[in-house]
Short mmCIF file of C-alpha atoms and ligand atoms in Angstrom, two decimals:
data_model
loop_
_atom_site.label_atom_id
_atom_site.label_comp_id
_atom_site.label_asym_id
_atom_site.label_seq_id
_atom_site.Cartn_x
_atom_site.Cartn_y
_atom_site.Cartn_z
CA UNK A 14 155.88 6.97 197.38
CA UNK A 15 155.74 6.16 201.57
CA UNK A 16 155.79 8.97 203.52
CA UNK A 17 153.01 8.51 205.90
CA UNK A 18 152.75 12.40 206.64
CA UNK A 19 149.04 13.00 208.03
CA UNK A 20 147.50 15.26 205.46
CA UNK A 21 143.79 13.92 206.76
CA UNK A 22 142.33 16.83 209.39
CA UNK A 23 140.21 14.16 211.29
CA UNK A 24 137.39 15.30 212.62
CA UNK A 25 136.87 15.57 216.31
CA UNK A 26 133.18 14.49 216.20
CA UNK A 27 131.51 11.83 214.72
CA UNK A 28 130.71 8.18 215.60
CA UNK A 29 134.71 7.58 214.39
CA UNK A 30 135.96 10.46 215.86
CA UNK A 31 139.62 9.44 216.39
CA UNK A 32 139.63 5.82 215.13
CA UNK A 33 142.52 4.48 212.95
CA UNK A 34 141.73 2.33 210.18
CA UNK A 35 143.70 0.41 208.02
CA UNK A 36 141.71 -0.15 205.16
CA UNK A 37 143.40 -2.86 202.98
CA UNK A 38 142.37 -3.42 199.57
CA UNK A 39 143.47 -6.51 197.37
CA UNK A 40 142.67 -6.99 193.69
CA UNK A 41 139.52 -7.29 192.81
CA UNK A 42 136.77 -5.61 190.63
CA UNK A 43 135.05 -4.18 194.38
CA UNK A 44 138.04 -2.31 194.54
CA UNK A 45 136.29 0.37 193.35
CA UNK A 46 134.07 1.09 195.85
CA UNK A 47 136.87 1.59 198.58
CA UNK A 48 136.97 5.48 197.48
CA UNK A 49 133.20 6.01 198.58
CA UNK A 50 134.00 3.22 201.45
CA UNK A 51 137.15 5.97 202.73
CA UNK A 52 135.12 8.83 202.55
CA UNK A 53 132.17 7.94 204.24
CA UNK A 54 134.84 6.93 206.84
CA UNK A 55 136.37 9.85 206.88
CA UNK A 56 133.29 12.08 207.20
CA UNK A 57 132.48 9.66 210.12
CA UNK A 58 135.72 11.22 212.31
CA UNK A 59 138.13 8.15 211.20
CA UNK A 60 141.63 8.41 210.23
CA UNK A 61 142.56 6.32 207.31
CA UNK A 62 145.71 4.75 205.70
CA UNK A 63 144.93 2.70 202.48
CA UNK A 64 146.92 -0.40 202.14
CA UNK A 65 147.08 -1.48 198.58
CA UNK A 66 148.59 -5.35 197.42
CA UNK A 67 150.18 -4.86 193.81
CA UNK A 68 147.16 -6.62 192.03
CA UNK A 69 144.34 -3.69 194.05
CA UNK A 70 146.21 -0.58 192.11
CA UNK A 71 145.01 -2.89 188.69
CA UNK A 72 141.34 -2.00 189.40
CA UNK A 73 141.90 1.39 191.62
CA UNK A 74 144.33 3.63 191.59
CA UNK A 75 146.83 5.08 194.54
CA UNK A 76 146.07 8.41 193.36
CA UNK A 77 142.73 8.07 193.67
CA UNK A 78 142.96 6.41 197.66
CA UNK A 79 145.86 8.87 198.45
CA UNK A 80 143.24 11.85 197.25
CA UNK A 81 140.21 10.39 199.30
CA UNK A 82 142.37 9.11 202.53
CA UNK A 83 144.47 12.55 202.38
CA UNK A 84 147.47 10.42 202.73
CA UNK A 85 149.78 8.54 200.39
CA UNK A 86 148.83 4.88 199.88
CA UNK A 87 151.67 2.06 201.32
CA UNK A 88 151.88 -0.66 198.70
CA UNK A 89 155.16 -1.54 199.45
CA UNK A 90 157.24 -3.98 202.06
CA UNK A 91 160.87 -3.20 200.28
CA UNK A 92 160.34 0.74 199.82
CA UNK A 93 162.92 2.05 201.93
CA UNK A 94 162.02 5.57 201.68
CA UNK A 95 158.63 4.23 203.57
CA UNK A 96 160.47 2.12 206.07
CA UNK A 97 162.25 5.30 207.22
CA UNK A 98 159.21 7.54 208.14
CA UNK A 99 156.75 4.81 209.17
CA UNK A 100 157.79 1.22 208.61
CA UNK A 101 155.35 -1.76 208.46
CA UNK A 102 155.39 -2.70 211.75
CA UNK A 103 154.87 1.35 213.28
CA UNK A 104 152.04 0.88 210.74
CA UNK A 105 150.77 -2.72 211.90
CA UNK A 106 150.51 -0.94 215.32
CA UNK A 107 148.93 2.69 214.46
CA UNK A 108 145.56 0.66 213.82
CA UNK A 109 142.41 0.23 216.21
CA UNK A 110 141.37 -1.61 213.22
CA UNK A 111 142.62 -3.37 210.17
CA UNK A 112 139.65 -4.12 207.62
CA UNK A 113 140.37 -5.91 204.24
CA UNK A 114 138.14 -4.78 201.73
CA UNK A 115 137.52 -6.54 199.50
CA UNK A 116 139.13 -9.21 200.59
CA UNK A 117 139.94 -11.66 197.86
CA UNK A 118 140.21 -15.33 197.58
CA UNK A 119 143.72 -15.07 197.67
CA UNK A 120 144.55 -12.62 200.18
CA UNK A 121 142.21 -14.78 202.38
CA UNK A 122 144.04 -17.86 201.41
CA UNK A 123 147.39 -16.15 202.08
CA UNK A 124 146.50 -14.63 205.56
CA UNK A 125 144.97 -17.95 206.73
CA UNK A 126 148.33 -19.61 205.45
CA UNK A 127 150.53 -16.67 207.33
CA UNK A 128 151.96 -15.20 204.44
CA UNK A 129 154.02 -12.08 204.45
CA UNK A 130 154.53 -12.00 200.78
CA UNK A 131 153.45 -8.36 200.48
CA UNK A 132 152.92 -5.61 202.52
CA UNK A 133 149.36 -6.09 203.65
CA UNK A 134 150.06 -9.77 204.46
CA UNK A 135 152.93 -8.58 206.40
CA UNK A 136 150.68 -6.02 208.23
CA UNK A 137 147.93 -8.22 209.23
CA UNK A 138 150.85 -10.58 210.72
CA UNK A 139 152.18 -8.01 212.24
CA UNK A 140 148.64 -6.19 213.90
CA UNK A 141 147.68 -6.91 217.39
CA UNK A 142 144.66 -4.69 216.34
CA UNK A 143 141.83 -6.37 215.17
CA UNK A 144 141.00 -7.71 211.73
CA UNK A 145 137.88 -7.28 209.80
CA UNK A 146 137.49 -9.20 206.40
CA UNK A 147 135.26 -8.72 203.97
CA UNK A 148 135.05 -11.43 201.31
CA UNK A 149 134.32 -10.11 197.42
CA UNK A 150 135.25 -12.93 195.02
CA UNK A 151 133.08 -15.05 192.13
CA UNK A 152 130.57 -16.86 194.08
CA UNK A 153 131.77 -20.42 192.85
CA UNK A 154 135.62 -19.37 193.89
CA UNK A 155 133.62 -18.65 197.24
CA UNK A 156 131.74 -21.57 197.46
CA UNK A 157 134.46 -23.93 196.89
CA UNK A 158 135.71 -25.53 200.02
CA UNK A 159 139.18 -24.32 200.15
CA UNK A 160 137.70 -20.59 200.76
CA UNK A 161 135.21 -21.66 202.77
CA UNK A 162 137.89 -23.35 204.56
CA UNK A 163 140.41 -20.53 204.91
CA UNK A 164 137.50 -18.32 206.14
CA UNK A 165 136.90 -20.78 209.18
CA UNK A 166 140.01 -20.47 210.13
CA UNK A 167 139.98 -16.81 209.78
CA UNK A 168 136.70 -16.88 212.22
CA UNK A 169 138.52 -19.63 214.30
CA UNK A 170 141.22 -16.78 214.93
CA UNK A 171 138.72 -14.18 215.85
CA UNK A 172 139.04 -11.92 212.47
CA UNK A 173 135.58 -10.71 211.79
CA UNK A 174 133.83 -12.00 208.34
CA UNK A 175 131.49 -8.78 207.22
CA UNK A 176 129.81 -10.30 204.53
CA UNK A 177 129.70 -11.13 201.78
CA UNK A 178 126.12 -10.29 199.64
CA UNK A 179 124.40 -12.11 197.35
CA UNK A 180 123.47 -10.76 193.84
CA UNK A 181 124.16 -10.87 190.19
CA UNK A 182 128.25 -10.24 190.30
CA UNK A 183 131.02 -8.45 187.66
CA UNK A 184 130.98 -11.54 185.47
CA UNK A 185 127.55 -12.14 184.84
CA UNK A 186 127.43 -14.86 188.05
CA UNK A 187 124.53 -14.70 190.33
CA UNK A 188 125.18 -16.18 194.06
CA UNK A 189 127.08 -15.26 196.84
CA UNK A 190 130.41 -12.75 196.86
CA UNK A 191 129.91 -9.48 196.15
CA UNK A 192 131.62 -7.26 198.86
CA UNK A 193 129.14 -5.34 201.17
CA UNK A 194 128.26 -1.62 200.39
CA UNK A 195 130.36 1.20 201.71
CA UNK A 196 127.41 1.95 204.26
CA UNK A 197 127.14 -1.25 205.65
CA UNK A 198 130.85 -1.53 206.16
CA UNK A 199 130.73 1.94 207.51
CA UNK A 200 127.77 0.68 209.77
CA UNK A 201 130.07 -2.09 210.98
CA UNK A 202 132.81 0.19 211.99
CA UNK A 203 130.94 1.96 213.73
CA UNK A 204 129.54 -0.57 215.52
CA UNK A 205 132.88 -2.05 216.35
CA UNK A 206 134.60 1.15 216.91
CA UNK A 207 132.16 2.97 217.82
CA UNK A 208 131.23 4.50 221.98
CA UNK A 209 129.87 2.09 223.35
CA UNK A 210 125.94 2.85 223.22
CA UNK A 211 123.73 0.51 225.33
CA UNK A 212 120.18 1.40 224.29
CA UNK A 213 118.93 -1.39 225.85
CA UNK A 214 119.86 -0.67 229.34
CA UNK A 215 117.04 -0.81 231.81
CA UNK A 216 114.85 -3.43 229.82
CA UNK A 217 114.60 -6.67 229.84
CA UNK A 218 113.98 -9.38 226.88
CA UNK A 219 113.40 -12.78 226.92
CA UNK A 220 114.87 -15.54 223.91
CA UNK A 221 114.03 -18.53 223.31
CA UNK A 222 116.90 -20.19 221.20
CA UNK A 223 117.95 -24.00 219.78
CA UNK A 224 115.27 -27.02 219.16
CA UNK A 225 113.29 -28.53 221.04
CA UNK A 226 113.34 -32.91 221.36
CA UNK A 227 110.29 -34.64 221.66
CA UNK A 228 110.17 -37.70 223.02
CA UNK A 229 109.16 -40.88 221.89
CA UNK A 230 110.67 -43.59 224.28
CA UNK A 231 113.31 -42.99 226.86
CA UNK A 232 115.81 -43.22 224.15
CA UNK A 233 114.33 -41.56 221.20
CA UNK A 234 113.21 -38.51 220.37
CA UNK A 235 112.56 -35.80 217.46
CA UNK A 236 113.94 -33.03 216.68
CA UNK A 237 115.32 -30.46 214.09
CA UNK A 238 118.91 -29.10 212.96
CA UNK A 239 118.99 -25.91 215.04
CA UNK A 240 122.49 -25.15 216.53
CA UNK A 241 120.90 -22.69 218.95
CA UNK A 242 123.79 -19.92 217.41
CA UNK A 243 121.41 -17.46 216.37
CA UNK A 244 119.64 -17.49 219.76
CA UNK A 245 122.28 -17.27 221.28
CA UNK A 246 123.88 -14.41 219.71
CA UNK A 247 120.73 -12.28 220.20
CA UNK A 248 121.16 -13.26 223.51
CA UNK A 249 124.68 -11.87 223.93
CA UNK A 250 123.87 -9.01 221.58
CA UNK A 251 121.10 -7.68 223.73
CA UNK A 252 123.29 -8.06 226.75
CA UNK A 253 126.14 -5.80 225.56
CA UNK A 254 123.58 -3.42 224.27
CA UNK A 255 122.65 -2.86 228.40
CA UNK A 256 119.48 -5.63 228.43
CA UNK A 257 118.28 -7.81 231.35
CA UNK A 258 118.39 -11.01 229.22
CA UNK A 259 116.82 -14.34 230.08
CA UNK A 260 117.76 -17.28 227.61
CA UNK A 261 115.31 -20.39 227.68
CA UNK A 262 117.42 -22.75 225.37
CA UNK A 263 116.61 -26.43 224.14
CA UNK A 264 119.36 -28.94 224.40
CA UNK A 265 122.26 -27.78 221.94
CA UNK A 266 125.96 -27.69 222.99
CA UNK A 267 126.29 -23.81 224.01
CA UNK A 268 128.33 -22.06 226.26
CA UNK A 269 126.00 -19.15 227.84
CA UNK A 270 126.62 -15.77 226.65
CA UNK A 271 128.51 -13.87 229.57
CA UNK A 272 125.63 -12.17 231.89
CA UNK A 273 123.05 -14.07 230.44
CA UNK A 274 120.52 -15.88 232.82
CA UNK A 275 119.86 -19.29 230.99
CA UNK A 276 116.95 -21.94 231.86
CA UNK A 277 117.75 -25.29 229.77
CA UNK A 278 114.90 -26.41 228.72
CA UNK A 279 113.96 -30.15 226.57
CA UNK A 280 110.42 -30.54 225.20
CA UNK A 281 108.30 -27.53 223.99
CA UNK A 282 105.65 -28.04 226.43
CA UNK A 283 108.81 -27.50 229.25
CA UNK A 284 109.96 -24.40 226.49
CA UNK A 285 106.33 -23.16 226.37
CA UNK A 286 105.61 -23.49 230.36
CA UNK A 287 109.45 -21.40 231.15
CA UNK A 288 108.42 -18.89 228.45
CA UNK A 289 104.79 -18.09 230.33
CA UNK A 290 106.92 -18.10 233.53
CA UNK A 291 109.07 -14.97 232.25
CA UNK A 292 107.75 -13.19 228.98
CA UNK A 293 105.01 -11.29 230.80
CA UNK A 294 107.73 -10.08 233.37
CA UNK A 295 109.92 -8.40 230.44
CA UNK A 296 109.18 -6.48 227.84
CA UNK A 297 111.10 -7.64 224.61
CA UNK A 298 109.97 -11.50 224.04
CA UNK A 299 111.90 -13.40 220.87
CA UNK A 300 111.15 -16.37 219.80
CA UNK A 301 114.08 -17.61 217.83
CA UNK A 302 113.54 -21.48 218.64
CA UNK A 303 112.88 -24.02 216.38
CA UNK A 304 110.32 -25.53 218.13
CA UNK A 305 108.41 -28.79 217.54
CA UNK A 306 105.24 -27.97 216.01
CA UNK A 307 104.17 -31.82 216.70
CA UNK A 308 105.06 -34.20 219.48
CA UNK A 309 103.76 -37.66 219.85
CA UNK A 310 100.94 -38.27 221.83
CA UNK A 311 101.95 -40.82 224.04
CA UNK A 312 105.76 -41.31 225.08
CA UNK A 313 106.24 -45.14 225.67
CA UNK A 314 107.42 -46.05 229.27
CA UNK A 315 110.10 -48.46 227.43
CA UNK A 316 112.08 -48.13 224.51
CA UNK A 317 109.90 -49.56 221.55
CA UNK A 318 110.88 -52.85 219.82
CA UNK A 319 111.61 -53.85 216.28
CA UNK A 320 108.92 -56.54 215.45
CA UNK A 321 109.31 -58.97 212.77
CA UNK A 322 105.80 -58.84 211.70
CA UNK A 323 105.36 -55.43 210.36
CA UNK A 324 107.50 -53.01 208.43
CA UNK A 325 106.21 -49.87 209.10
CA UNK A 326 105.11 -48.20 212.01
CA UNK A 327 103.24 -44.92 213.21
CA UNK A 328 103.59 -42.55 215.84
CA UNK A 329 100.45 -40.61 216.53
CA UNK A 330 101.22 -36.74 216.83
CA UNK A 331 99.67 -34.16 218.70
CA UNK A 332 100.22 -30.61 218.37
CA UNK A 333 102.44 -28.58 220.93
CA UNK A 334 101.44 -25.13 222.41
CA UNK A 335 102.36 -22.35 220.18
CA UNK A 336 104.28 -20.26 222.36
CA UNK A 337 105.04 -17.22 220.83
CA UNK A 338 101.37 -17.11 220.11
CA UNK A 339 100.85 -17.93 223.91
CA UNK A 340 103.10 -14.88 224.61
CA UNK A 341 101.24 -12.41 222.01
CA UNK A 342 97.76 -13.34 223.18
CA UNK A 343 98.50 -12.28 226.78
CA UNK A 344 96.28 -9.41 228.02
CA UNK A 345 98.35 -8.21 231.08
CA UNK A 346 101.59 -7.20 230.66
CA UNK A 347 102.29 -8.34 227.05
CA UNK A 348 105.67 -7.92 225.81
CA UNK A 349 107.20 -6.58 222.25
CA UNK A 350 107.02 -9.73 220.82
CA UNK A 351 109.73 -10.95 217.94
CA UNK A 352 108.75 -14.50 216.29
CA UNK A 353 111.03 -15.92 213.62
CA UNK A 354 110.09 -17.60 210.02
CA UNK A 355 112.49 -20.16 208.75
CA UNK A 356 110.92 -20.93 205.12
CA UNK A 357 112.57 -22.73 202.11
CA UNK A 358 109.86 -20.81 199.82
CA UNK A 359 107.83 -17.79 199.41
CA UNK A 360 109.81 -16.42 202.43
CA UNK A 361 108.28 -12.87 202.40
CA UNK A 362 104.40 -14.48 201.42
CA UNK A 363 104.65 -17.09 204.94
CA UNK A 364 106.65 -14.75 207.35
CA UNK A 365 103.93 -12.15 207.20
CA UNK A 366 101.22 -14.88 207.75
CA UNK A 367 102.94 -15.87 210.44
CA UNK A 368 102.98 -11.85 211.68
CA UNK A 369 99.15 -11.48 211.13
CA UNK A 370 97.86 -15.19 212.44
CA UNK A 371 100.25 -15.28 215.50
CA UNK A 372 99.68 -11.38 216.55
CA UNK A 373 103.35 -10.14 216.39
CA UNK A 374 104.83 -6.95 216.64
CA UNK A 375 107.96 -7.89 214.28
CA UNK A 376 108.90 -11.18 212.45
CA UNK A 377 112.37 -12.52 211.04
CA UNK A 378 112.07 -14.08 207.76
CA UNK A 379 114.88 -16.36 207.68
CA UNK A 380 115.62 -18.35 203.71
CA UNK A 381 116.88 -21.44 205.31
CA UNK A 382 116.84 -22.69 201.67
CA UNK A 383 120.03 -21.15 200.97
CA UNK A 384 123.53 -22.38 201.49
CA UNK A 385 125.86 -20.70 204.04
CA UNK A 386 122.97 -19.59 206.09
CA UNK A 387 120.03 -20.52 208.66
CA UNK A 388 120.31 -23.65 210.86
CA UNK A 389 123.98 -24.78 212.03
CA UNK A 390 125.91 -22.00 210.18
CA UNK A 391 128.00 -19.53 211.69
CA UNK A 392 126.74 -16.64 209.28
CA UNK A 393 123.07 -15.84 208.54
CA UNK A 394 120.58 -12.76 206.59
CA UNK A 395 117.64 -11.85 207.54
CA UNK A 396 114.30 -10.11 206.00
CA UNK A 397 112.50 -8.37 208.97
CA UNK A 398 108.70 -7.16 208.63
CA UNK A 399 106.33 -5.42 211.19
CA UNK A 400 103.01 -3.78 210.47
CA UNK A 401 104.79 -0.58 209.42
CA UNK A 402 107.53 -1.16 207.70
CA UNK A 403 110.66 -3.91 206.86
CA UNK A 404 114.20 -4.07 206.50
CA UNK A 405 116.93 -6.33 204.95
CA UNK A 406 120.12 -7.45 207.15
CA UNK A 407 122.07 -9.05 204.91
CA UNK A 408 124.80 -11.95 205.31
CA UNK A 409 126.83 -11.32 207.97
CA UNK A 410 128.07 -13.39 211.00
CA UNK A 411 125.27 -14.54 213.02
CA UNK A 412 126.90 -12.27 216.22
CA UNK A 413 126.97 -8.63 213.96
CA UNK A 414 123.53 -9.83 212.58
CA UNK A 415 122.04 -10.45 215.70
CA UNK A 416 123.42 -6.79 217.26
CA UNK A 417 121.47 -5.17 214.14
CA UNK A 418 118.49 -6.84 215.04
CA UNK A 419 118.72 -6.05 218.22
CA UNK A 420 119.04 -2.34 217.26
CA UNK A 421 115.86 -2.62 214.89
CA UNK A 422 113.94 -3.91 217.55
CA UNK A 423 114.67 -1.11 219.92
CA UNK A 424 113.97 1.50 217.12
CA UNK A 425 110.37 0.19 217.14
CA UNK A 426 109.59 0.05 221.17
O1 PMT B 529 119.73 -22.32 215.85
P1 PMT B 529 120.49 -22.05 214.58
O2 PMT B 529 121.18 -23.28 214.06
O3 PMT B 529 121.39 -20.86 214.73
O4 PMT B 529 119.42 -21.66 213.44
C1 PMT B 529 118.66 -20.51 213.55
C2 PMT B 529 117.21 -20.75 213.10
C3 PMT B 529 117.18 -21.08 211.63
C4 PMT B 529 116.57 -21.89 213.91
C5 PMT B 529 116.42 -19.42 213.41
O5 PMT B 529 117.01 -18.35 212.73
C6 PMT B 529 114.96 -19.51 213.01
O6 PMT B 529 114.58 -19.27 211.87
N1 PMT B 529 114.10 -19.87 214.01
C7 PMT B 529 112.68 -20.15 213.82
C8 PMT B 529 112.54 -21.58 213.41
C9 PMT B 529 111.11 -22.02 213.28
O7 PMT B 529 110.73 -22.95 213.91
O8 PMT B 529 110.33 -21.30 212.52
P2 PMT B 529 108.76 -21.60 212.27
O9 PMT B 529 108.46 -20.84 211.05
O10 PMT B 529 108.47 -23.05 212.30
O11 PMT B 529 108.06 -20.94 213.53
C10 PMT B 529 107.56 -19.61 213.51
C11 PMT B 529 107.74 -18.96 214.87
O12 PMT B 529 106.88 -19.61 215.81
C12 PMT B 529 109.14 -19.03 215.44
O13 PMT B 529 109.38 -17.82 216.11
C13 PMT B 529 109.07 -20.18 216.44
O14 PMT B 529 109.97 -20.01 217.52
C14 PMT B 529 107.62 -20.06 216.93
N2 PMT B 529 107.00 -21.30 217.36
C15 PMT B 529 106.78 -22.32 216.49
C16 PMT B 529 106.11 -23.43 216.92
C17 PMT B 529 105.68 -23.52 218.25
N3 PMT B 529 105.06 -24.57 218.71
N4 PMT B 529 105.93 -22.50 219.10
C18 PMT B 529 106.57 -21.39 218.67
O15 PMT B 529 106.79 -20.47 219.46
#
């Protein structure tokens, strides 16, 4: 059944208008939502062609894709009836995009391996165009390392990971693996594919991204696990969306984000001083640093010595400015001002604590209890309050999460 005859009418309007996606689907229970996934696509202006592995058609069937996509499925690499009107690789290179959804453990572990064991292996070998993956499996077959592994390498190759959620699952399992909603895949087509919309141009936002090190001799210091990522991508995120961006980073091991203006920075006195410098200049200030709340009081002139006399010792600390306070309390040209909450509890209860006592416009609750997620990962989910309202972006890569944000925060200017 592989004639690839265009019985779609694709709209000419629409934020897909035009766009060809391959939407592969492997076998799992998810499958099912790939009809409501195609037509929202659809309506959007996209062209679709469903891709199918034998094990999808299990839990969905061709009929059902071929009646939603207007076209007949491919399932098939041997079908030679399909080969003559548009063979695998024609097909590998009609995509813009090629988005596997959902994207099972083993189709994940085959394309990291470089199968071509079926057609949609084949395809993705084959693309140039490229490759979105969305992950729906049983959250232990996604926690275990060999996923996890095959995913890295996935992300090392520059496929995008969209997703996946957390939540109670098919088989009764509650954690993380269940394939993201047809909307928010939709939403991340569209941002991908979409025109290229910079509401951000002509404004300017500040970030303040990584840790800070306090010092307690010239060869000690303290400090926290932040990798500077999620800084960082709001930082590039806010630049392709058309913003002046200034990036005051601590120490972490960052390339800067192309047309970003970065000031390193060490201590959070030097963080808070760079921040007064430039927030009152712009008018989008985040503070997405994990800043030393204490430093010691006095930093010793030479590095301390282990005595024999006493086991324990004490630093005195003193507390460091709080600067996205500093930045909220200004009276003369005060900026939008976005702190972040990284809690292991009561996430919700503390981040809007933090929104009243510091005097924010918006706040990022950020679970850094969870696996997967928060400081040093490559993925993250955020809960995001302001006075008015809140919204939920869930797990995603810490570069798609941080273009949402970036969005919400321009919605409420
Ligand atoms: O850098 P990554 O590895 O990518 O990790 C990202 C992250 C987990 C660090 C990030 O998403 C995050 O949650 N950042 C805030 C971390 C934090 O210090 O939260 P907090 O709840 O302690 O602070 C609340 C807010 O006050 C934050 O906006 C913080 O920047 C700000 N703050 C805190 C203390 C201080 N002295 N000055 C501040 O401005």
């Amino acid at each position: 059944m592989q004639t690839l005859v265009n019985t779609q009418s694709p709209l000419n309007s629409g934020s897909l208008a035009g766009k060809k996606i391959l939407l592969g689907i492997s076998g799992g229970i998810a499958a099912y939502k790939c009809a409501e996934l195609t037509r929202r696509l659809i309506e959007r202006g996209a062209e679709v062609q469903v891709v199918m592995t034998k094990a999808a058609k299990e839990f969905i069937t061709p009929l059902t894709m071929q009646a939603v996509s207007g076209r007949p499925v491919s399932d098939s690499l041997l079908d030679p009836a399909a080969e003559a009107s548009m063979g695998h690789i024609e097909l590998a290179k009609w995509a813009d995009l090629v988005l596997l959804a959902p994207a099972t453990a083993d189709l994940i572990a085959r394309v990291a391996a470089g199968m071509g064991n079926d057609l949609l292996s084949t395809l993705v070998l084959a693309t140039d165009a490229p490759v979105a993956v969305s992950p729906a499996m049983n959250q232990q077959m996604y926690a275990n390392i060999a996923t996890q592994e095959n995913i890295a390498t996935l992300r090392r190759r520059k496929m995008m990971i969209w997703g996946p959620a957390a939540g109670e699952q098919a088989c009764g399992d509650v954690g993380m693996g269940r394939m993201l909603e047809p909307m928010q895949l939709v939403n991340l087509c569209e941002e991908f594919l979409g025109e290229k919309d910079q509401p951000l141009a002509g404004k300017s936002v500040v970030i303040t991204a990584g840790p800070t090190r306090e010092a307690i001799d010239p060869v000690r210091y303290i400090s926290n696990h932040s990798s500077g990522k999620m800084g960082f991508a709001i930082a590039e995120a806010a630049q392709k969306l058309g913003a002046d961006v200034t990036l005051i980073a601590g120490p972490v091991n960052l390339a800067t984000p192309e047309g970003v203006q970065r000031i390193n920075v060490t201590s959070a006195e030097s963080m808070h001083e760079a921040a007064m410098t430039h927030a009152s200049n712009n008018q989008v200030f985040i503070a997405c640093a994990a800043v030393a709340d204490y430093r010691p009081e006095a930093i010793a002139d030479q590095k301390i010595k282990k005595t024999d006399d006493n086991d324990a010792m004490t630093i005195r600390m003193v507390k460091n400015p709080d600067i996205v306070a500093s930045v909220a309390g200004l009276t003369k040209n005060r900026p939008f001002t976005v702190g972040f909450a990284a809690e292991t509890q009561d996430v919700e209860h503390y981040a809007r604590g933090k929104l009243t006592r510091k005097n924010l416009d918006m706040i990022c609750a950020n679970d850094v209890s969870v696996a997967g997620q928060g400081f040093n990962s490559d993925d993250n989910s955020l809960k995001v309050f302001w006075p008015e309202g809140e919204q939920s972006l869930p797990l995603t890569s810490k570069q798609e999460l941080a273009i949402q944000l970036m969005k919400l925060i321009d919605s409420q200017l």
